[in-house]
Coordinates of C-alpha atoms in Angstrom, one line a residue:
Chain A
M1 CA -49.8 57.3 -20.7
S2 CA -51.4 54.3 -19.2
N3 CA -55.1 53.4 -17.5
N4 CA -54.6 49.8 -15.9
L5 CA -55.4 51.3 -12.7
G6 CA -55.4 47.4 -11.2
E7 CA -51.8 46.5 -12.3
L8 CA -50.7 50.1 -10.9
Y9 CA -52.6 48.8 -6.8
E10 CA -49.7 46.8 -7.1
E11 CA -47.3 48.5 -7.3
E12 CA -44.5 48.7 -4.3
A13 CA -44.6 52.3 -4.5
I14 CA -48.6 51.9 -4.5
R15 CA -49.2 49.8 -1.7
E16 CA -45.9 52.0 0.6
F17 CA -48.0 54.6 0.4
G18 CA -52.2 53.2 0.3
A19 CA -51.1 51.2 3.9
A20 CA -50.1 54.6 5.5
L21 CA -52.7 56.1 4.2
R22 CA -54.7 53.8 5.4
R23 CA -53.5 53.5 8.9
A24 CA -53.9 57.0 9.6
L25 CA -56.7 57.2 8.2
R26 CA -58.5 53.7 10.2
T27 CA -56.7 54.9 13.7
E28 CA -59.7 56.7 15.7
S29 CA -57.6 59.8 16.8
V30 CA -55.8 60.5 13.6
K31 CA -58.4 59.8 10.7
D32 CA -56.2 62.3 9.0
F33 CA -59.2 62.6 6.1
A34 CA -57.7 65.9 5.1
S35 CA -54.6 64.2 3.3
L36 CA -56.7 62.0 1.5
T37 CA -59.1 65.0 0.0
E38 CA -56.3 67.1 -0.7
I39 CA -54.8 63.6 -2.4
D40 CA -58.2 63.9 -4.0
R41 CA -58.0 67.2 -5.5
A42 CA -55.0 67.1 -6.8
N43 CA -55.3 68.5 -10.3
S44 CA -51.8 67.9 -11.6
K45 CA -47.8 66.5 -10.1
N46 CA -47.4 69.1 -8.2
D47 CA -50.2 69.5 -6.5
L48 CA -50.3 65.8 -6.4
A49 CA -46.8 66.1 -5.1
E50 CA -47.4 69.2 -2.1
A51 CA -50.8 66.8 -1.0
I52 CA -47.9 63.6 -0.4
K53 CA -45.5 66.3 1.1
T54 CA -48.2 66.9 3.9
F55 CA -48.7 63.7 4.4
L56 CA -45.4 63.0 5.4
R57 CA -45.7 65.8 7.6
R58 CA -49.0 64.3 8.9
Y59 CA -47.6 61.2 9.3
E60 CA -44.8 61.4 10.5
S61 CA -46.6 63.2 14.4
A62 CA -48.5 60.1 14.2
A63 CA -45.6 57.8 13.3
S64 CA -43.4 58.9 16.1
K65 CA -45.4 57.9 18.9
R66 CA -46.5 54.4 17.3
H67 CA -43.8 52.7 16.0
W68 CA -44.9 53.2 12.4
T69 CA -43.5 52.0 9.5
R70 CA -42.4 55.4 7.3
P71 CA -42.6 54.6 3.1
E72 CA -39.0 55.0 1.6
V73 CA -37.2 57.6 -0.5
K74 CA -36.9 54.9 -2.4
H75 CA -41.2 54.7 -2.5
L76 CA -41.6 58.7 -2.9
E77 CA -39.0 58.6 -6.1
Q78 CA -40.8 55.8 -7.7
L79 CA -44.0 57.3 -6.6
M80 CA -43.1 59.9 -9.0
K81 CA -42.5 58.1 -11.5
F82 CA -45.8 57.0 -12.2
T83 CA -47.2 60.4 -12.6
D84 CA -45.3 60.3 -15.6
K85 CA -46.1 56.8 -17.1
Y86 CA -49.6 57.0 -16.5
D87 CA -52.4 59.5 -15.9
L88 CA -52.5 61.1 -12.6
D89 CA -56.1 60.3 -11.8
V90 CA -55.5 56.7 -11.9
V91 CA -52.5 57.1 -9.4
K92 CA -55.2 58.7 -7.3
A93 CA -57.1 56.2 -7.2
A94 CA -54.9 53.6 -6.5
L95 CA -53.4 55.0 -3.0
I96 CA -57.5 55.7 -2.8
S97 CA -58.5 52.2 -3.6
H98 CA -56.2 50.9 -0.2
A99 CA -58.1 52.5 2.6
L100 CA -60.9 50.9 0.9
T101 CA -59.5 47.3 2.1
K102 CA -59.3 45.7 5.7
K103 CA -55.7 44.6 5.5
S104 CA -53.1 46.8 7.7
Chain B
M1 CA -79.1 22.4 -35.2
L2 CA -81.1 24.5 -36.2
N3 CA -80.8 29.0 -36.4
F4 CA -83.9 31.1 -36.3
Y5 CA -83.1 34.6 -35.7
V6 CA -85.0 37.5 -35.0
N7 CA -84.9 40.3 -36.5
K8 CA -84.2 43.9 -34.4
S9 CA -86.5 46.9 -35.5
G10 CA -86.0 49.6 -33.2
R11 CA -87.8 48.7 -30.4
P12 CA -85.5 47.0 -28.0
I13 CA -87.5 45.7 -25.2
F14 CA -90.3 44.3 -27.3
D15 CA -87.5 42.6 -29.4
L16 CA -85.8 41.2 -26.8
E17 CA -89.1 40.0 -25.3
I18 CA -89.2 38.2 -29.1
A19 CA -86.3 37.2 -28.7
Y20 CA -87.3 35.3 -25.8
G21 CA -90.3 34.7 -26.6
L22 CA -89.2 33.0 -29.6
G23 CA -87.1 30.4 -27.8
R24 CA -89.2 29.7 -25.2
F25 CA -91.2 28.6 -27.8
I26 CA -88.9 25.8 -29.2
Y27 CA -88.2 24.2 -26.0
T28 CA -91.3 23.5 -25.0
V29 CA -92.9 22.9 -28.2
S30 CA -90.0 20.3 -29.9
G31 CA -89.0 18.1 -26.7
E32 CA -91.2 15.2 -25.9
E33 CA -92.6 14.6 -22.7
G34 CA -89.6 15.2 -19.8
I35 CA -86.3 15.6 -23.2
S36 CA -86.8 19.6 -24.0
K37 CA -84.6 20.1 -26.6
N38 CA -82.2 22.8 -25.8
T39 CA -82.6 26.6 -27.2
W40 CA -79.9 29.2 -26.4
I41 CA -81.1 32.6 -27.2
L42 CA -77.9 35.3 -28.6
D43 CA -77.2 38.7 -29.0
K44 CA -75.9 39.3 -31.9
G45 CA -75.7 42.9 -32.7
N46 CA -78.1 43.9 -35.1
K47 CA -80.4 40.6 -34.8
Y48 CA -81.2 38.3 -31.6
L49 CA -80.2 34.3 -32.5
I50 CA -82.4 31.5 -31.7
K51 CA -79.9 28.2 -31.0
T52 CA -81.7 24.7 -30.6
T53 CA -80.9 20.7 -30.9
A54 CA -84.3 20.0 -32.1
T55 CA -85.0 18.9 -36.3
K56 CA -87.1 21.2 -38.3
N57 CA -89.7 17.6 -38.4
E58 CA -89.7 17.9 -33.7
F59 CA -90.2 22.2 -34.1
L60 CA -92.9 21.3 -36.9
K61 CA -94.9 18.3 -35.6
E62 CA -95.2 20.2 -31.8
T63 CA -95.6 17.1 -29.6
K64 CA -97.4 19.2 -27.0
S65 CA -101.9 20.8 -27.3
D66 CA -103.1 23.5 -27.6
K67 CA -104.1 23.3 -24.3
E68 CA -100.1 23.6 -23.2
I69 CA -99.6 25.9 -25.9
M70 CA -102.1 28.4 -24.6
A71 CA -100.1 27.7 -20.9
L72 CA -97.7 29.5 -22.1
I73 CA -99.5 32.9 -21.5
S74 CA -100.2 32.0 -18.0
D75 CA -103.2 33.7 -16.3
D76 CA -101.6 35.4 -13.7
M77 CA -97.5 37.0 -15.6
P78 CA -96.5 39.3 -13.7
F79 CA -97.8 42.5 -16.7
P80 CA -98.6 45.3 -15.3
R81 CA -101.8 45.7 -16.5
K82 CA -103.2 42.5 -16.5
R83 CA -106.8 42.9 -18.2
Y84 CA -105.0 42.9 -21.3
I85 CA -103.8 38.6 -20.8
K86 CA -106.9 37.4 -22.5
Y87 CA -106.8 39.9 -25.7
I88 CA -103.5 37.8 -26.2
Q89 CA -104.5 34.9 -24.9
K90 CA -106.3 35.1 -27.2
Y91 CA -104.4 36.4 -30.1
L92 CA -102.3 33.5 -29.3
E93 CA -105.6 30.7 -29.9
D94 CA -106.5 32.3 -33.5
L95 CA -102.8 31.9 -34.3
L96 CA -103.0 28.4 -33.4
D97 CA -105.8 27.9 -36.3
K98 CA -102.6 29.2 -38.1
E99 CA -100.7 26.8 -37.4
I100 CA -98.1 28.8 -35.4
S101 CA -94.8 26.7 -35.9
Q102 CA -95.6 26.7 -39.7
L103 CA -95.1 30.5 -39.8
L104 CA -93.3 30.5 -37.5
W105 CA -90.6 28.2 -39.6
Q106 CA -91.3 30.9 -42.6
R107 CA -90.9 33.9 -40.8
H108 CA -88.1 32.8 -38.6
F109 CA -85.4 30.3 -39.9
N110 CA -86.5 31.4 -44.2
G111 CA -87.1 34.9 -43.7
K112 CA -89.7 35.8 -45.0
Y113 CA -90.7 38.0 -43.0
K114 CA -92.4 40.1 -45.6
E115 CA -93.9 37.3 -47.1
I116 CA -95.5 36.3 -43.1
N117 CA -96.1 40.3 -42.1
E118 CA -98.2 40.9 -44.5
K119 CA -100.7 38.0 -43.8
L120 CA -101.0 39.0 -39.7
E121 CA -103.4 41.3 -38.6
Y122 CA -101.7 44.6 -36.7
K123 CA -103.2 45.1 -33.5
S124 CA -101.7 48.2 -30.5
L125 CA -98.7 47.3 -28.9
Y126 CA -98.8 47.5 -24.9
Q127 CA -96.5 49.6 -23.6
D128 CA -96.5 47.3 -20.9
L129 CA -94.9 45.2 -23.5
E130 CA -92.7 48.4 -24.8
P131 CA -92.6 51.6 -23.1
S132 CA -92.6 53.1 -26.7
G133 CA -95.5 51.3 -27.5
A134 CA -98.0 54.4 -24.9
K135 CA -99.5 57.0 -27.2
S136 CA -98.6 60.1 -25.5
L137 CA -94.5 59.5 -26.4
T138 CA -96.1 58.9 -30.5
M139 CA -95.8 62.3 -31.3
P140 CA -95.6 65.7 -30.3
V141 CA -98.3 67.1 -28.1
I142 CA -95.8 71.3 -27.6
G143 CA -96.7 74.0 -30.0
D144 CA -100.7 72.4 -31.2
K145 CA -103.8 74.0 -31.4
K146 CA -105.6 70.4 -30.2
Y147 CA -104.7 68.3 -27.7
S148 CA -104.1 64.3 -28.6
E149 CA -103.0 61.9 -27.3
G150 CA -101.4 60.8 -30.6
N151 CA -101.5 57.9 -32.1
T152 CA -100.7 54.1 -31.2
K153 CA -98.4 52.2 -33.1
K154 CA -99.7 48.8 -34.3
A155 CA -97.6 45.5 -34.1
N156 CA -99.1 42.1 -35.8
K157 CA -100.4 39.7 -33.3
L158 CA -97.0 36.5 -34.3
D159 CA -95.0 39.7 -32.4
I160 CA -97.8 39.9 -29.7
V161 CA -97.8 37.0 -28.5
L162 CA -94.9 35.9 -28.7
A163 CA -93.3 38.8 -26.6
T164 CA -95.7 38.4 -24.4
I165 CA -94.5 33.8 -24.2
G166 CA -91.2 35.7 -23.5
F167 CA -92.3 38.7 -21.0
D168 CA -94.6 35.3 -18.8
G169 CA -90.4 34.0 -19.1
F170 CA -87.8 35.9 -18.8
A171 CA -89.4 39.2 -16.7
Y172 CA -88.2 39.7 -13.6
R173 CA -90.3 42.7 -11.9
G174 CA -89.1 45.5 -9.6
F175 CA -90.8 47.9 -7.5
I176 CA -88.9 51.7 -6.7
G177 CA -90.6 52.5 -3.2
K178 CA -93.8 51.2 -0.5
G179 CA -97.5 51.0 -1.1
D180 CA -100.2 52.4 -4.0
K181 CA -97.7 54.6 -4.6
S182 CA -94.8 52.3 -5.6
K183 CA -92.7 52.4 -9.2
Q184 CA -93.0 49.4 -10.9
V185 CA -89.4 48.7 -13.1
T186 CA -89.7 45.2 -15.3
I187 CA -86.1 43.8 -15.6
F188 CA -84.5 42.4 -18.6
P189 CA -81.0 40.3 -19.1
N190 CA -80.2 40.3 -22.8
P191 CA -78.3 37.5 -23.0
D192 CA -74.7 38.1 -24.8
S193 CA -73.2 36.4 -28.1
V194 CA -70.9 34.2 -27.5
H195 CA -72.7 32.0 -25.3
G196 CA -75.5 33.0 -25.1
I197 CA -77.9 32.1 -22.5
R198 CA -79.7 28.5 -22.2
V199 CA -83.8 28.9 -21.8
D200 CA -84.1 26.0 -19.2
R201 CA -81.5 27.2 -17.3
H202 CA -82.7 30.9 -17.2
F203 CA -85.6 29.3 -15.8
I204 CA -83.9 27.7 -13.1
I205 CA -81.4 31.2 -11.8
K206 CA -84.8 31.9 -12.0
S207 CA -86.4 29.6 -9.6
E208 CA -83.3 29.6 -7.9
L209 CA -83.4 33.2 -7.0
K210 CA -85.4 33.2 -3.3
S211 CA -87.5 36.6 -4.4
R212 CA -88.7 37.2 -8.3
W213 CA -89.6 40.4 -7.0
F214 CA -86.9 43.3 -6.1
K215 CA -87.4 46.1 -4.0
S216 CA -85.3 49.8 -3.5
N217 CA -86.2 53.3 -1.6
L218 CA -83.6 54.6 -3.5
G219 CA -83.9 54.2 -7.0
V220 CA -84.0 52.0 -10.1
K221 CA -80.2 51.4 -10.6
V222 CA -79.8 50.4 -7.0
M223 CA -82.7 47.7 -7.0
L224 CA -81.1 46.2 -10.4
A225 CA -77.8 46.1 -9.2
K226 CA -79.7 44.0 -6.5
A227 CA -81.5 42.6 -8.9
L228 CA -77.9 41.7 -10.9
L229 CA -75.7 41.0 -8.2
K230 CA -78.1 38.0 -7.1
I231 CA -79.0 36.8 -10.5
H232 CA -75.0 36.5 -11.1
Q233 CA -73.8 34.6 -8.1
L234 CA -76.7 32.3 -8.6
L235 CA -74.5 32.3 -12.3
W236 CA -71.8 31.7 -10.7
M237 CA -71.8 29.0 -8.6
K238 CA -73.8 27.0 -11.4
K239 CA -70.3 28.1 -13.7
R240 CA -68.4 26.3 -11.0
T241 CA -71.0 23.2 -9.7
D242 CA -72.9 22.4 -13.8
E243 CA -69.8 24.4 -15.9
W244 CA -72.2 26.4 -17.1
E245 CA -70.8 29.0 -19.8
D246 CA -74.0 31.1 -20.2
T247 CA -73.3 34.9 -20.5
Y248 CA -75.5 38.2 -20.6
N249 CA -74.2 41.0 -20.8
S250 CA -76.5 44.0 -20.1
V251 CA -79.5 44.7 -18.9
N252 CA -83.0 46.7 -19.9
Y253 CA -85.3 47.5 -18.2
A254 CA -88.2 50.1 -18.6
L255 CA -89.8 52.2 -15.5
F256 CA -93.9 52.7 -14.9
E257 CA -94.9 55.5 -12.4
P258 CA -98.4 54.8 -11.2
T259 CA -100.7 57.8 -11.7
G260 CA -105.4 57.7 -10.4
N261 CA -105.4 56.0 -13.7
Q262 CA -103.2 53.7 -15.0
P263 CA -99.3 53.6 -15.2
K264 CA -97.5 55.2 -17.5
P265 CA -94.0 54.9 -18.6
G266 CA -91.0 56.9 -17.5
E267 CA -86.7 55.7 -17.7
S268 CA -86.3 52.9 -19.6
G269 CA -82.8 51.8 -21.0
E270 CA -79.8 49.7 -21.1
L271 CA -77.2 49.7 -19.3
S272 CA -74.0 47.2 -19.3
I273 CA -73.6 44.8 -16.9
N274 CA -69.3 44.1 -17.9
L275 CA -68.2 43.9 -13.9
L276 CA -70.6 41.0 -13.2
K277 CA -69.6 39.2 -17.0
E278 CA -65.7 39.8 -15.8
L279 CA -65.7 39.0 -11.8
I280 CA -68.1 35.2 -13.5
K281 CA -64.8 34.1 -14.3
T282 CA -62.8 34.5 -10.9
D283 CA -62.9 32.9 -7.9
E284 CA -62.7 36.2 -6.2
G285 CA -66.4 36.5 -7.5
K286 CA -68.0 34.6 -4.9
H287 CA -66.9 37.5 -2.5
I288 CA -67.4 39.8 -4.3
F289 CA -71.1 39.5 -5.6
E290 CA -71.7 38.8 -1.4
R291 CA -69.6 42.5 -0.4
L292 CA -71.2 44.3 -3.1
L293 CA -74.7 43.1 -2.1
K294 CA -73.9 43.4 1.2
L295 CA -72.6 47.3 1.1
I296 CA -75.8 48.0 -0.8
N297 CA -78.0 46.4 1.5
Q298 CA -76.2 47.9 4.7
N299 CA -76.9 51.1 3.0
E300 CA -79.6 51.6 2.1
N301 CA -82.3 52.2 4.6
Y302 CA -80.3 52.5 7.8
G303 CA -77.0 53.9 6.9
N304 CA -75.6 55.6 3.9
G305 CA -77.5 56.0 1.0
E306 CA -75.1 57.8 -0.8
L307 CA -72.5 55.1 -0.6
A308 CA -75.6 52.6 -1.8
L309 CA -76.1 55.2 -5.3
R310 CA -72.4 55.9 -5.8
L311 CA -71.8 51.8 -5.7
S312 CA -75.2 50.7 -8.0
Q313 CA -73.8 53.8 -10.8
F314 CA -70.3 52.1 -10.8
I315 CA -71.5 48.7 -11.1
F316 CA -73.1 49.8 -14.1
D317 CA -70.4 52.3 -15.6
T318 CA -67.1 51.2 -14.7
N319 CA -64.5 54.0 -15.3
L320 CA -63.0 55.9 -13.0
E321 CA -64.9 58.6 -11.9
N322 CA -67.8 56.7 -10.9
W323 CA -65.3 55.0 -9.2
N324 CA -62.8 57.7 -7.2
M325 CA -66.9 59.3 -6.7
Y326 CA -68.2 55.6 -4.5
A327 CA -64.1 55.3 -2.9
M328 CA -64.1 58.2 -1.4
E329 CA -67.4 58.0 0.2
H330 CA -67.1 54.7 1.2
I331 CA -64.1 56.3 2.9
R332 CA -65.9 59.2 4.4
T333 CA -68.6 56.6 6.1
S334 CA -66.1 54.4 7.3
L335 CA -64.9 56.9 9.4
E336 CA -68.4 57.2 10.8
P337 CA -67.9 56.0 14.9
K338 CA -71.0 54.7 14.4
M339 CA -71.1 53.2 10.1
K340 CA -69.9 49.1 10.4
I341 CA -69.0 48.9 7.1
S342 CA -67.6 45.8 5.0
S343 CA -64.4 46.7 4.4
Y344 CA -62.2 44.8 0.5
K345 CA -60.1 41.5 1.1
E346 CA -57.0 42.8 -0.9
N347 CA -57.8 40.0 -3.5
E348 CA -61.0 41.4 -4.3
I349 CA -60.6 44.6 -4.8
K350 CA -57.7 44.2 -7.2
E351 CA -60.6 41.9 -9.1
V352 CA -62.5 44.9 -9.2
L353 CA -59.5 47.7 -9.7
K354 CA -58.3 45.2 -13.0
N355 CA -61.7 46.4 -14.7
V356 CA -62.3 50.7 -14.3
K357 CA -62.0 51.7 -17.4

């Protein structure tokens, strides 16, 4: 298990999901803080998969109205693979950290 | 190059003050007018190393007059209890009569600690120099039938004088809260083991900082974070403009609680500043220090104090748990309609995350 948060932060799948999370948080009429909390509280790989699933459902409804890009299936697969390679807390922190940046 | 050593005795702040004091003494007495000898202080684990470009002759012949050496303990030094200063100035006068440079040479260069210590008078160790010197902390009183204030800890005159010279030259001061009830904090950055700190450069940093006093209403860690961020902002600049390699490794601090009479020691300890030490090496460091300071200042008084607290906690203990706690608070605060808080740039956050353990 690796703990390198800096390395994981730059992975493509994390960037894609992080950007989607940031968009959903920063858009005034969406402000999806609930998904962020669910991701933060996930205690197992299954919990995280469930939280991501819920997030994608909410994201889809907002994205369809606003022409936002969506994370692709390959990104989802890659994200789940990271939970085997990295500590779960590191994966969660990498996703959440993207919400602290300016770039969308 | 001459190497002097100060053995650590288990009194962390006092030991550090002695090392800084010896460094400042060597720097002051060895140089001719206008040409000071470079002197570094390094933390080598179980001892401090003070290395200097001065020669044995230059050190022992003391180019400075007794009056100039006496000026190493100034009347307006920021001691919590100023009335002790005159006693310590008297100790220094006595040591000048005993040829202080000879004593220091034998004790700290040749390592004849025991031999020299036996020649020296022992006096009370003031709590201003070392919090564990406070009487009430020296023995347990719970369960005793009779109340006792405990015994005073002792230290020899030479150590007390050196520690005071170190304190006067190198300590930063901070305040928690406002007015008469404010708590006073002594701040001592600790040099690293590789580059250490050059004595004259510490003075440059101190003089270039706009204020020698740091304040916070939120607590010690927030105040320390602000102080260390400002110091590292300057170090970052100096590293690039003047190629300084000087590095601090941690910060020692001691808090004094106000009472009706004299201040009493509160919490004290040593905090790692590994994150700041690493950020100094990066090009983004300058912007990150600015960002972190801005976030603390924005939220300390008018915004979300919890954010400033969590960020300060993360700065001194850069683990994943602290990062998560801070990040969630940052995001929560940024979603508040009236809160305009600073966001990171991609490059900045990458550098910070590289250091999360």
